[in-house]
mmCIF file of C-alpha atoms in Angstrom:
data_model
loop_
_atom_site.group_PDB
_atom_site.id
_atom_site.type_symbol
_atom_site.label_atom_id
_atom_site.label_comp_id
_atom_site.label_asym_id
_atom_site.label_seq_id
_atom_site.Cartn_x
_atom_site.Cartn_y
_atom_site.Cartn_z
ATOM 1 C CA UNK A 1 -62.046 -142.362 23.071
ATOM 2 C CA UNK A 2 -59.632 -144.100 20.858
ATOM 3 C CA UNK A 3 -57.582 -147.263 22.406
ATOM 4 C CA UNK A 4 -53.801 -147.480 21.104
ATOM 5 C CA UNK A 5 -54.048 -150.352 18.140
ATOM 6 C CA UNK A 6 -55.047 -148.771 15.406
ATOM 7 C CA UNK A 7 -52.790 -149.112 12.053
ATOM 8 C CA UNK A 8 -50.738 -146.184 12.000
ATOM 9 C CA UNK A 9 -49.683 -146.615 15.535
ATOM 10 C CA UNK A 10 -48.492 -150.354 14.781
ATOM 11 C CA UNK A 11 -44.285 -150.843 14.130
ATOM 12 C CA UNK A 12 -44.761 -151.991 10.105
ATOM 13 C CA UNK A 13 -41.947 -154.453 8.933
ATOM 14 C CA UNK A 14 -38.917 -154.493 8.130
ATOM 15 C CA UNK A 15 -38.389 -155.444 4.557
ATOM 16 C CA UNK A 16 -34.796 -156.602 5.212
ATOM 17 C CA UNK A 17 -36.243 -159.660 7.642
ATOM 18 C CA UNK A 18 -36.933 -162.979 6.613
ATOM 19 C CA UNK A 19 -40.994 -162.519 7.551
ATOM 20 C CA UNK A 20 -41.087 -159.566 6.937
ATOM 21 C CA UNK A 21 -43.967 -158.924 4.507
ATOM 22 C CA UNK A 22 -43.869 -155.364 3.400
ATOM 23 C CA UNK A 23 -41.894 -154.252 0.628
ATOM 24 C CA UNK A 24 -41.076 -156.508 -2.482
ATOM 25 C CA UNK A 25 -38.007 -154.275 -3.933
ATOM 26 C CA UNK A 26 -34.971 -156.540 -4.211
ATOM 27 C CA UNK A 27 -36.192 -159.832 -2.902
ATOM 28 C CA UNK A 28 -35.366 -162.837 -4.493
ATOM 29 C CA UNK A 29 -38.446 -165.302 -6.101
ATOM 30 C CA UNK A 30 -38.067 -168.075 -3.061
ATOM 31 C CA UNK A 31 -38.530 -165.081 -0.518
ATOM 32 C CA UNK A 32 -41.390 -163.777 -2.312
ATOM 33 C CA UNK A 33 -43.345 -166.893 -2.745
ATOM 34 C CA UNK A 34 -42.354 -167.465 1.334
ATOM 35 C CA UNK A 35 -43.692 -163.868 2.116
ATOM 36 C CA UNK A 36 -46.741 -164.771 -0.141
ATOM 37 C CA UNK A 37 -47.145 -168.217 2.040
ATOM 38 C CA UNK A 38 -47.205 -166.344 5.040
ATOM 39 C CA UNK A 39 -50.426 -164.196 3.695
ATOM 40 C CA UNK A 40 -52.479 -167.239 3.253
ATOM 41 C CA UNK A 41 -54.895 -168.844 4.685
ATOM 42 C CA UNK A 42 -53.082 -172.135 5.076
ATOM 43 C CA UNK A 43 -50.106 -170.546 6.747
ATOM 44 C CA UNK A 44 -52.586 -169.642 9.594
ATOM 45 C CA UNK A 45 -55.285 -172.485 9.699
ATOM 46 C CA UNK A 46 -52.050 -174.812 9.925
ATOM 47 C CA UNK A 47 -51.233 -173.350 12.659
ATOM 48 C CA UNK A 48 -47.699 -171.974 11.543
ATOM 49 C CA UNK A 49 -48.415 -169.067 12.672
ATOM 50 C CA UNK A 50 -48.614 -169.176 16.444
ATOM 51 C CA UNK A 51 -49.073 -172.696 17.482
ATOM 52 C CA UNK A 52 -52.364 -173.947 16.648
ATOM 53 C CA UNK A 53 -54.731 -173.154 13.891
ATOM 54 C CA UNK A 54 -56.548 -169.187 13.311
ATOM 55 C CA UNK A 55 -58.826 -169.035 11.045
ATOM 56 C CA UNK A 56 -58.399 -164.903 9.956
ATOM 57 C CA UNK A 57 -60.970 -163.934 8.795
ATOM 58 C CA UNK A 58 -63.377 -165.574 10.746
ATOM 59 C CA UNK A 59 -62.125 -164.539 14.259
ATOM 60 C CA UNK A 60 -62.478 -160.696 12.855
ATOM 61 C CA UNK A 61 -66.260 -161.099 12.119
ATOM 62 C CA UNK A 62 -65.677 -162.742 15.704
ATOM 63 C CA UNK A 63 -64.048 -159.465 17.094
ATOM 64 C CA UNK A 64 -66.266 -157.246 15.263
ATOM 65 C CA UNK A 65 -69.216 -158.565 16.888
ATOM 66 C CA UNK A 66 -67.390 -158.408 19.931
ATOM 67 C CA UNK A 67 -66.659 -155.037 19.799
ATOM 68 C CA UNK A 68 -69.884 -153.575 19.295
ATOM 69 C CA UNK A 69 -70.039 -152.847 23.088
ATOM 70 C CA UNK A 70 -66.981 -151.869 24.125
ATOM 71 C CA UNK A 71 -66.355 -149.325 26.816
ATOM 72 C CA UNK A 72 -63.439 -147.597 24.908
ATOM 73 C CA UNK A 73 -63.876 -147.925 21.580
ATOM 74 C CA UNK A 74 -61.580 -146.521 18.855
ATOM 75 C CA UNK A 75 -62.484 -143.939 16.558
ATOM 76 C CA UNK A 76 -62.268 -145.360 13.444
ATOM 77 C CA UNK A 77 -63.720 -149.161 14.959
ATOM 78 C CA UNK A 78 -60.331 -150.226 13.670
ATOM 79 C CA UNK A 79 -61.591 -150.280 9.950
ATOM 80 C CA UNK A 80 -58.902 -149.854 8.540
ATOM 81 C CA UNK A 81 -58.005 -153.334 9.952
ATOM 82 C CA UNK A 82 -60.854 -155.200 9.270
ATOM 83 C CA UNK A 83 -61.095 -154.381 5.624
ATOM 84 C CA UNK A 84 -57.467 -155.262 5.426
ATOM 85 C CA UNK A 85 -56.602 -158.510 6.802
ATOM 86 C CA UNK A 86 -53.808 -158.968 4.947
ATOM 87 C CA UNK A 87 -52.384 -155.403 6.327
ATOM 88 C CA UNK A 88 -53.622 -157.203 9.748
ATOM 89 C CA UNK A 89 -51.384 -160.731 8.858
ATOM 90 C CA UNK A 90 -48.175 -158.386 8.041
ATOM 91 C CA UNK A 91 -48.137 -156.719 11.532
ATOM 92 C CA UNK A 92 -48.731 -159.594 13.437
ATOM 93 C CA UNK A 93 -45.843 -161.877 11.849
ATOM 94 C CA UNK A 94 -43.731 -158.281 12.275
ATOM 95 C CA UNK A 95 -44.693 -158.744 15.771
ATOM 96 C CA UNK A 96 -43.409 -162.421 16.046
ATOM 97 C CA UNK A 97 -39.921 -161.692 13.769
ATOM 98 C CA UNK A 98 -39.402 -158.796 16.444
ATOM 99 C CA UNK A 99 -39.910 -160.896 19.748
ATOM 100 C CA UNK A 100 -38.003 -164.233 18.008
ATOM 101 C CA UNK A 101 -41.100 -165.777 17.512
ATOM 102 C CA UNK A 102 -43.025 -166.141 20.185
ATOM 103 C CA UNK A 103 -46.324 -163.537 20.479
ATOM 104 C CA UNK A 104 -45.182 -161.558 23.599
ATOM 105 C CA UNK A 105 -48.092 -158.995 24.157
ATOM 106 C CA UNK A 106 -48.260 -155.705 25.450
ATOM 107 C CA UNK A 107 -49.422 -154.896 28.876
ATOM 108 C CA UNK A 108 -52.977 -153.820 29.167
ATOM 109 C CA UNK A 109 -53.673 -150.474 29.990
ATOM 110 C CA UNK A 110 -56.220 -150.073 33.546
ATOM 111 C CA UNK A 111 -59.068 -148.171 32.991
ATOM 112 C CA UNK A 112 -61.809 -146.816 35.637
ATOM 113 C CA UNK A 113 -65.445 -147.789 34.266
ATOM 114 C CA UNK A 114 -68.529 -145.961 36.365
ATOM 115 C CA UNK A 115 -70.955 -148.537 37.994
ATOM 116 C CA UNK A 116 -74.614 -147.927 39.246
ATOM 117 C CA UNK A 117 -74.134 -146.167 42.949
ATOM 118 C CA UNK A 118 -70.781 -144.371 42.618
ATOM 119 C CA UNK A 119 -68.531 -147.282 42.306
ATOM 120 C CA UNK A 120 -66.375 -148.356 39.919
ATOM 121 C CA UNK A 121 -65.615 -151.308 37.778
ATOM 122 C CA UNK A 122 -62.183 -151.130 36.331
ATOM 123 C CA UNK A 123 -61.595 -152.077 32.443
ATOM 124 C CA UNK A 124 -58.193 -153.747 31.087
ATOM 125 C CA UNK A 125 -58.050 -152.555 27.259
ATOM 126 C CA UNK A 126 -55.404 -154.105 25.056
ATOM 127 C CA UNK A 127 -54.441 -152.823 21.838
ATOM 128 C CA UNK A 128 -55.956 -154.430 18.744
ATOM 129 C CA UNK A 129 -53.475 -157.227 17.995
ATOM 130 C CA UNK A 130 -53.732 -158.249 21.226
ATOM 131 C CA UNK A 131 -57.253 -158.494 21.116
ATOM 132 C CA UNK A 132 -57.164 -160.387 18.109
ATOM 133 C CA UNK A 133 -55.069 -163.249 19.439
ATOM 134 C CA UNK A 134 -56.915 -163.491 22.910
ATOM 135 C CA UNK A 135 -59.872 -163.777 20.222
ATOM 136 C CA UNK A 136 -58.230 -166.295 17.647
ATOM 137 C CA UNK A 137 -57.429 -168.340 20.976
ATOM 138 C CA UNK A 138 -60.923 -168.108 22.573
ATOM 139 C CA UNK A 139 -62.504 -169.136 18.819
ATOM 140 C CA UNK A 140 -60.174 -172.086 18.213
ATOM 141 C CA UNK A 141 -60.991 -173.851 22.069
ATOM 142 C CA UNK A 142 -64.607 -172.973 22.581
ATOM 143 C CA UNK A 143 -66.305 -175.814 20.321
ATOM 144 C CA UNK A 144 -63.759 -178.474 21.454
ATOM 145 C CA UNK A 145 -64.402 -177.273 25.671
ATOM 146 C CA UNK A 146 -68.137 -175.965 25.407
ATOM 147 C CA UNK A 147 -69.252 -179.569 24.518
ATOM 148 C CA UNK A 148 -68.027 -180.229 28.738
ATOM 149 C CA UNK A 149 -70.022 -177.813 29.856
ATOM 150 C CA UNK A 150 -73.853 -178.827 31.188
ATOM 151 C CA UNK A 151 -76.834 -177.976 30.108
ATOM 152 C CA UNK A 152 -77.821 -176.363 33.362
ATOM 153 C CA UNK A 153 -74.894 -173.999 31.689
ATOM 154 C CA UNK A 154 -76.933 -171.382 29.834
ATOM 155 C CA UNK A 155 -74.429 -168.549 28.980
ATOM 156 C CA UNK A 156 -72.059 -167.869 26.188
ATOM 157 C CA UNK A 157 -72.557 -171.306 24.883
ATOM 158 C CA UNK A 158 -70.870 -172.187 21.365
ATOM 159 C CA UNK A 159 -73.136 -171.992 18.397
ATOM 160 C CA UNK A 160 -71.560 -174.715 15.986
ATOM 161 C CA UNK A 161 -74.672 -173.821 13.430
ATOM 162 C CA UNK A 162 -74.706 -170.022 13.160
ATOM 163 C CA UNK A 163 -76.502 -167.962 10.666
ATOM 164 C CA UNK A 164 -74.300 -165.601 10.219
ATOM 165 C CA UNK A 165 -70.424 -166.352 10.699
ATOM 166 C CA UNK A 166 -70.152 -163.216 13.157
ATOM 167 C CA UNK A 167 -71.962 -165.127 16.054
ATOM 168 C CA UNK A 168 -69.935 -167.501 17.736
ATOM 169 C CA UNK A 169 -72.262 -168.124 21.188
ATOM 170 C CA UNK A 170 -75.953 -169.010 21.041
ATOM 171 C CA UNK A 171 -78.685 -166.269 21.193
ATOM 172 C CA UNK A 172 -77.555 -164.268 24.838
ATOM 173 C CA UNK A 173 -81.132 -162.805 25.229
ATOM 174 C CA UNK A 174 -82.968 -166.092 24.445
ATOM 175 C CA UNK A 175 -80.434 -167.657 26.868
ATOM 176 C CA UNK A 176 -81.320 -165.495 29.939
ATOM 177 C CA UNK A 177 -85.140 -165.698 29.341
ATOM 178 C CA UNK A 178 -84.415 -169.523 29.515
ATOM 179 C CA UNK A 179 -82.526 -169.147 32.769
ATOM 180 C CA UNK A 180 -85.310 -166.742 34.071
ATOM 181 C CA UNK A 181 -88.154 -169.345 32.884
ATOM 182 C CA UNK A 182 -86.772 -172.580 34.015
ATOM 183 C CA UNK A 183 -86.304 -171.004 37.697
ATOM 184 C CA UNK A 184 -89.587 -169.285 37.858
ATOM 185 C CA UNK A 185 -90.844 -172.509 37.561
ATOM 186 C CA UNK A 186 -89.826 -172.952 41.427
ATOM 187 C CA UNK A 187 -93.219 -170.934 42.115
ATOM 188 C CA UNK A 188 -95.241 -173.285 40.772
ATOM 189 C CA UNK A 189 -93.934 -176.759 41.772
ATOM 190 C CA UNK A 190 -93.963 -175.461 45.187
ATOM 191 C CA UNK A 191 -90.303 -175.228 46.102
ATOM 192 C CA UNK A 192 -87.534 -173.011 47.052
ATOM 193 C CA UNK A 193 -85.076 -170.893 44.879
ATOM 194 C CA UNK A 194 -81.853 -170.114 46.277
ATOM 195 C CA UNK A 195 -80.585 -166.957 44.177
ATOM 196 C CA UNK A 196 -76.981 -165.414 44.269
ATOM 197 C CA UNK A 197 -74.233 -164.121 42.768
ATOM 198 C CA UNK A 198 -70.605 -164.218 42.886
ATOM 199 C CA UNK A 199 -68.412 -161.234 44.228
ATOM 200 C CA UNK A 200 -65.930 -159.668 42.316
ATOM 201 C CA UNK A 201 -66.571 -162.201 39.797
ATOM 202 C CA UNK A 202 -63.926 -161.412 36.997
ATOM 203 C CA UNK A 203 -61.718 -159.525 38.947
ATOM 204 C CA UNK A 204 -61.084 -162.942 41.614
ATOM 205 C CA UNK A 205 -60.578 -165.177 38.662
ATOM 206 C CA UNK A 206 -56.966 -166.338 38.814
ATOM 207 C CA UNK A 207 -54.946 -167.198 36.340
ATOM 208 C CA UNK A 208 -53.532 -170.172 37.274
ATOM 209 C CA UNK A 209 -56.637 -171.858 37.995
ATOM 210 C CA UNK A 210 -58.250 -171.013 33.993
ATOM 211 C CA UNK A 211 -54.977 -172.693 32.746
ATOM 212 C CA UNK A 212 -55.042 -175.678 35.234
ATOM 213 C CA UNK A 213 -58.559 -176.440 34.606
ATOM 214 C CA UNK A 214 -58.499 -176.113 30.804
ATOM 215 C CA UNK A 215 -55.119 -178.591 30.725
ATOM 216 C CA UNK A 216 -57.418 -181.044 33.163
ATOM 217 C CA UNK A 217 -59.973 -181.911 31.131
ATOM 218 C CA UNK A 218 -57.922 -182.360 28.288
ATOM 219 C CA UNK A 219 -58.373 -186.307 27.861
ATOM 220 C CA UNK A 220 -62.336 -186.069 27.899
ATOM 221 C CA UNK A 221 -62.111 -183.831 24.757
ATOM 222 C CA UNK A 222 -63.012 -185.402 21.701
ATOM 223 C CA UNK A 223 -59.954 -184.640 19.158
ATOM 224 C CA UNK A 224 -56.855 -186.647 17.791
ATOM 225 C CA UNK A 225 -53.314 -186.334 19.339
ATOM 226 C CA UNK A 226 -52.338 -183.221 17.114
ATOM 227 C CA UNK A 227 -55.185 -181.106 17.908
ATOM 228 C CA UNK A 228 -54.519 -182.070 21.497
ATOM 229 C CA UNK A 229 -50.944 -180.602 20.679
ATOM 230 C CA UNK A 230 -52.851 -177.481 19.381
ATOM 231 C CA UNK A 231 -54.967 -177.306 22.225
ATOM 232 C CA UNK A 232 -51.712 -177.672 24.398
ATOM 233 C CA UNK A 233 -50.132 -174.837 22.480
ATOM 234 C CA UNK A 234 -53.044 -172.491 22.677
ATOM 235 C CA UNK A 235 -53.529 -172.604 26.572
ATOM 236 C CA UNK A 236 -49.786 -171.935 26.634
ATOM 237 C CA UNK A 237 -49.971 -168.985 24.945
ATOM 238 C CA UNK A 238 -53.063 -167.793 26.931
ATOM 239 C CA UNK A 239 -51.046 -168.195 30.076
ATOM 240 C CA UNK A 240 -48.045 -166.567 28.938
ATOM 241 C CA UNK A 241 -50.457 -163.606 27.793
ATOM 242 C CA UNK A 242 -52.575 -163.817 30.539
ATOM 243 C CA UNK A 243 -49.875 -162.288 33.052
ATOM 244 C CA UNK A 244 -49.612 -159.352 30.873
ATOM 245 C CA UNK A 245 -53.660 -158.778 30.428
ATOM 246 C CA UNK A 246 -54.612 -159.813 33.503
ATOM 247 C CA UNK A 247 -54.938 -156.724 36.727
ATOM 248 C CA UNK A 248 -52.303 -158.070 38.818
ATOM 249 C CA UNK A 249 -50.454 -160.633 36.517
ATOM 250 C CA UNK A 250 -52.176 -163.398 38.493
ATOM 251 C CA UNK A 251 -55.908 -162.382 39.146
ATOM 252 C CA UNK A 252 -57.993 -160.265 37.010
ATOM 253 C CA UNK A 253 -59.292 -161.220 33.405
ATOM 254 C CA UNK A 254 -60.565 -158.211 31.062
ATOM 255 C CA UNK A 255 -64.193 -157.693 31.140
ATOM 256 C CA UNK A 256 -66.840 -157.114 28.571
ATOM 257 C CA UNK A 257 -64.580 -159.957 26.325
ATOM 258 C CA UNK A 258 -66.432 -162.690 24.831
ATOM 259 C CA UNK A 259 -63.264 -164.454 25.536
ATOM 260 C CA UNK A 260 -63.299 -163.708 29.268
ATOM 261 C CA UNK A 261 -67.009 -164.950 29.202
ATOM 262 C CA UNK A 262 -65.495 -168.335 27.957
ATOM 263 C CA UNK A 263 -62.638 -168.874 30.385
ATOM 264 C CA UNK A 264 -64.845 -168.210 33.373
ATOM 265 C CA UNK A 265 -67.603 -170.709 32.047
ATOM 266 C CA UNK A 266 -64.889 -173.126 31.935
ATOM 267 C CA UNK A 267 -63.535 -172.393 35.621
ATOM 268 C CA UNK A 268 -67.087 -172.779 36.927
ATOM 269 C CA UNK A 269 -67.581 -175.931 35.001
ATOM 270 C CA UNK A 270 -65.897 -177.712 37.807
ATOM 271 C CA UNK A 271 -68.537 -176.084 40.611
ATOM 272 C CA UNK A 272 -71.363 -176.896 37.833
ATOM 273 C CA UNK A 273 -70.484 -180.467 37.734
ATOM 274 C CA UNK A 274 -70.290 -180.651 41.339
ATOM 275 C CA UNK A 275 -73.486 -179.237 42.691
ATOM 276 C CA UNK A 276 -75.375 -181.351 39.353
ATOM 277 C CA UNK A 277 -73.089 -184.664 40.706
ATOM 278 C CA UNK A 278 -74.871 -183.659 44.053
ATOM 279 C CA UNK A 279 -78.159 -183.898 43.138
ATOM 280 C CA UNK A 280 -78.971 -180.098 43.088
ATOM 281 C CA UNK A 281 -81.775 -178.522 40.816
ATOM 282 C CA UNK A 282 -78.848 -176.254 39.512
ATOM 283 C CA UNK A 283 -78.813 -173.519 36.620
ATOM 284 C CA UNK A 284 -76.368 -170.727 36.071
ATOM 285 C CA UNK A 285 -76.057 -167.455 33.901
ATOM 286 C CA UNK A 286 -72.294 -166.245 33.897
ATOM 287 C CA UNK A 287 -71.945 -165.241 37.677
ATOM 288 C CA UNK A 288 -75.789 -165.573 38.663
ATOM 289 C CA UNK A 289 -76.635 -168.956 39.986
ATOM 290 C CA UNK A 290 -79.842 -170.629 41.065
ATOM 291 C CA UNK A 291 -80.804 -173.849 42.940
ATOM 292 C CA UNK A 292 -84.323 -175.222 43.229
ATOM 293 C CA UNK A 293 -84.942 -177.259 46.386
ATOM 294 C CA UNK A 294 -87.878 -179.204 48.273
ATOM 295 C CA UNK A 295 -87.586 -176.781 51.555
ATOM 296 C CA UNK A 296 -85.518 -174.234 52.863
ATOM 297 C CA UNK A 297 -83.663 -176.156 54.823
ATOM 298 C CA UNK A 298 -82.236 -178.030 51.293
ATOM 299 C CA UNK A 299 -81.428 -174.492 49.740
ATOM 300 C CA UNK A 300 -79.308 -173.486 52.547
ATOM 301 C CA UNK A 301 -77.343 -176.871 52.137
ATOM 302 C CA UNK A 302 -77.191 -176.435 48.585
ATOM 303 C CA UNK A 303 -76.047 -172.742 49.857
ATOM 304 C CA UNK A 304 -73.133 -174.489 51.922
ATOM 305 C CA UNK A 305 -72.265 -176.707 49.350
ATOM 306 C CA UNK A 306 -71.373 -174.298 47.123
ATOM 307 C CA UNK A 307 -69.660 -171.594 49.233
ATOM 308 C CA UNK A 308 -67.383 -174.351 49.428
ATOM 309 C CA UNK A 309 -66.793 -175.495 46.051
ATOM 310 C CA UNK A 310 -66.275 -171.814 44.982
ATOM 311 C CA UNK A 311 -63.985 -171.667 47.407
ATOM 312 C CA UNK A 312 -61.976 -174.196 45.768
ATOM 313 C CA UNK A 313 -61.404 -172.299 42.596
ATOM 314 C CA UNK A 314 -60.865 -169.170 44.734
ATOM 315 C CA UNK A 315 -64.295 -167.242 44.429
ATOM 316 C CA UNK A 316 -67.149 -166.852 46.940
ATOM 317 C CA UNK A 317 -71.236 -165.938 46.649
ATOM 318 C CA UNK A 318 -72.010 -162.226 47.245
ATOM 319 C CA UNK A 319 -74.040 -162.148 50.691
ATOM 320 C CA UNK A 320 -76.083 -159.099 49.940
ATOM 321 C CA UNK A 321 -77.301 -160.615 46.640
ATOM 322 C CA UNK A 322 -77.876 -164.113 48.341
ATOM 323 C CA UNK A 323 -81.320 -164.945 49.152
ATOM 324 C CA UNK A 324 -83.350 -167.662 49.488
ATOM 325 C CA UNK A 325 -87.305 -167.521 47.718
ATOM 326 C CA UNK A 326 -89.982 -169.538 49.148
ATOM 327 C CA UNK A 327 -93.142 -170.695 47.345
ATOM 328 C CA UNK A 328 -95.173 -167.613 48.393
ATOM 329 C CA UNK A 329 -93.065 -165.318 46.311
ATOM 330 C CA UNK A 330 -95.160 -163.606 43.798
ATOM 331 C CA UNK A 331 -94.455 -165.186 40.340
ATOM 332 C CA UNK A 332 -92.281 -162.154 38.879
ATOM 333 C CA UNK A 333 -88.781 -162.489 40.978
ATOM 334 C CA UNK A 334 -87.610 -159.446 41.949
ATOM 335 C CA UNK A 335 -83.719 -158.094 40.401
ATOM 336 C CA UNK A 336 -81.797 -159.139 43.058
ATOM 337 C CA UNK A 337 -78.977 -157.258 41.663
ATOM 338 C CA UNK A 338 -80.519 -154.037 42.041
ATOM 339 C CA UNK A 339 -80.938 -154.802 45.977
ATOM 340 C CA UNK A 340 -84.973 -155.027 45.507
ATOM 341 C CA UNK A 341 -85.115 -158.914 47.783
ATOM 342 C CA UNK A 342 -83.208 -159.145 51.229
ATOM 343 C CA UNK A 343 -81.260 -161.948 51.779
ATOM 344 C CA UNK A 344 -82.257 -164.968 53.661
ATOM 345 C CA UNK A 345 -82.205 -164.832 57.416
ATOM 346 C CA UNK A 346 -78.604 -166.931 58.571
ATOM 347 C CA UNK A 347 -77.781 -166.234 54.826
ATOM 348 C CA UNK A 348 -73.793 -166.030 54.674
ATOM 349 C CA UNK A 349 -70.342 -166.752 52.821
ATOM 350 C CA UNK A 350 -69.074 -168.467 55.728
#
């Protein structure tokens, strides 16, 4: 099923506007050599174009990637896009010349996605443009905000070394099978392993609270005064966007968005820091979290402790998916998120 985005749905410009790209017929030299500015890759990596820098053609292997799993995908995978980036530029500065520039958005469109025992998740697709800059924005923080992050922080971490241009996290499968190995190892150190989830997860993340915490931490990242401008000027524009993307235009990121993956690791980093400042034998995987403890009685305060600091940036465990493993277990944990462990007797989001 196609999504709206693709570029013969998109307004093309107006030739008689100053940034206006399109047609060449009766311009004078100085506006050509302007429009032809406006193309490059300075004009975007400067950061003229929206506030802080994009590098093009790098955020569309970025979005690309991305794509490959989407739930609605469009027909064409937007080719005509990506293997025209300058067709890409002209729209978007269109877009900003049309809305006096400032990159207003378009709302995101709700859509119902089936999940495993007749529920449903729901989906928030945006067309391409606006996937692009939630994208360029996402690509142009991570490497200055992942360095915060912990290493008992094991998903959607920033690869600063890839391979190939197209990845910007570290390995996801490698990732998990580190998460799953360093907690197994609970079985044979003869401890406990409090396992859980969060409920909801993406659609309780509020709004406010990605754009206060990402402004926080501002002094401990490592850049100079104008990239701290830049910084500045990207989180603005996610929260101006975000009330237009988000479910309610206060709670609700988009799923299935390497960019949403991102802005939740960074709202957790303040829980992650916490239960690690407390001592805790902590690890987490995007919304699944696991403590190793010396005895029961140590899981369910690192169980307490938690609720609570979740409850801080407005999210809570999932009780049904909460339980707490003792030594005994056999050494292949069960998937507690396909209900195969019970939780924990007293086990609770108090």
């Amino acid at each position: 099923m196609a999504v709206k985005g693709s570029a013969a749905s998109m307004k093309r410009p107006n030739a008689s506007c100053p940034w206006a790209v399109g047609s060449d017929s009766g311009v004078s030299t100085n506006n050509k050599v302007e429009k032809d500015y406006l193309l490059t890759s300075a004009f975007w990596e400067n950061g003229q174009a929206l506030g802080f820098p994009i590098q093009f053609d790098l955020v569309l292997r970025h979005l690309r990637q991305d794509m490959r799993d989407d739930w609605y995908f469009d027909c064409l995978q937007y080719d005509d896009l990506f293997n025209d980036p300058e067709e890409a530029k002209r729209i978007i500065i269109a877009m900003l010349q049309e809305w006096n520039g400032v990159y207003a958005g378009t709302r995101s469109v709700v859509r119902n996605i089936p999940k495993k025992g007749f529920g449903e998740r729901y989906g928030l697709e945006t067309d391409f443009f606006d996937r692009f800059v939630y994208q360029a924005i996402c690509s142009f923080l991570i490497p200055y905000y992942d360095k915060l992050l912990g290493h008992r922080v094991l998903s959607y971490r920033h690869e600063p070394d890839p391979q190939n241009k197209k990845y910007l996290f570290k390995n996801k499968i490698n990732r998990w099978f580190t998460f799953e190995g360093v907690t197994l190892t609970f079985v044979r150190s003869g401890k406990f392993l409090l396992v859980t989830d969060l409920s909801n997860f993406f659609e309780n993340i509020a709004r406010e609270q990605i754009v206060a915490g990402l402004e926080k931490v501002i002094p401990e990242i490592e850049a100079t005064g104008p990239e701290k401008l830049q910084i500045r000027n990207a989180i603005a524009t996610l929260d101006r966007l975000l009330t237009r993307w988000t479910f309610s235009g206060s709670h609700g990121l988009p799923q299935n968005r390497d960019a949403s993956s991102f802005l939740s690791n960074m709202l957790l980093s303040r829980v992650d820091r916490a239960m690690a400042g407390k001592g805790y034998d902590y690890y987490r995987y995007v919304d699944d979290i696991r403590v190793i403890a010396d005895s029961e009685v140590h899981a369910r305060r690192a169980l307490q402790d938690l609720i609570r600091l979740l409850r801080a940036v407005g999210l809570n465990i999932n009780a049904n998916k909460t339980a707490i493993l003792s030594p005994e277990t056999p050494q292949k944990v069960p998937d507690h998120k396909q209900g195969q462990i019970a939780p924990a007797r007293g086990v609770g989001s108090r």
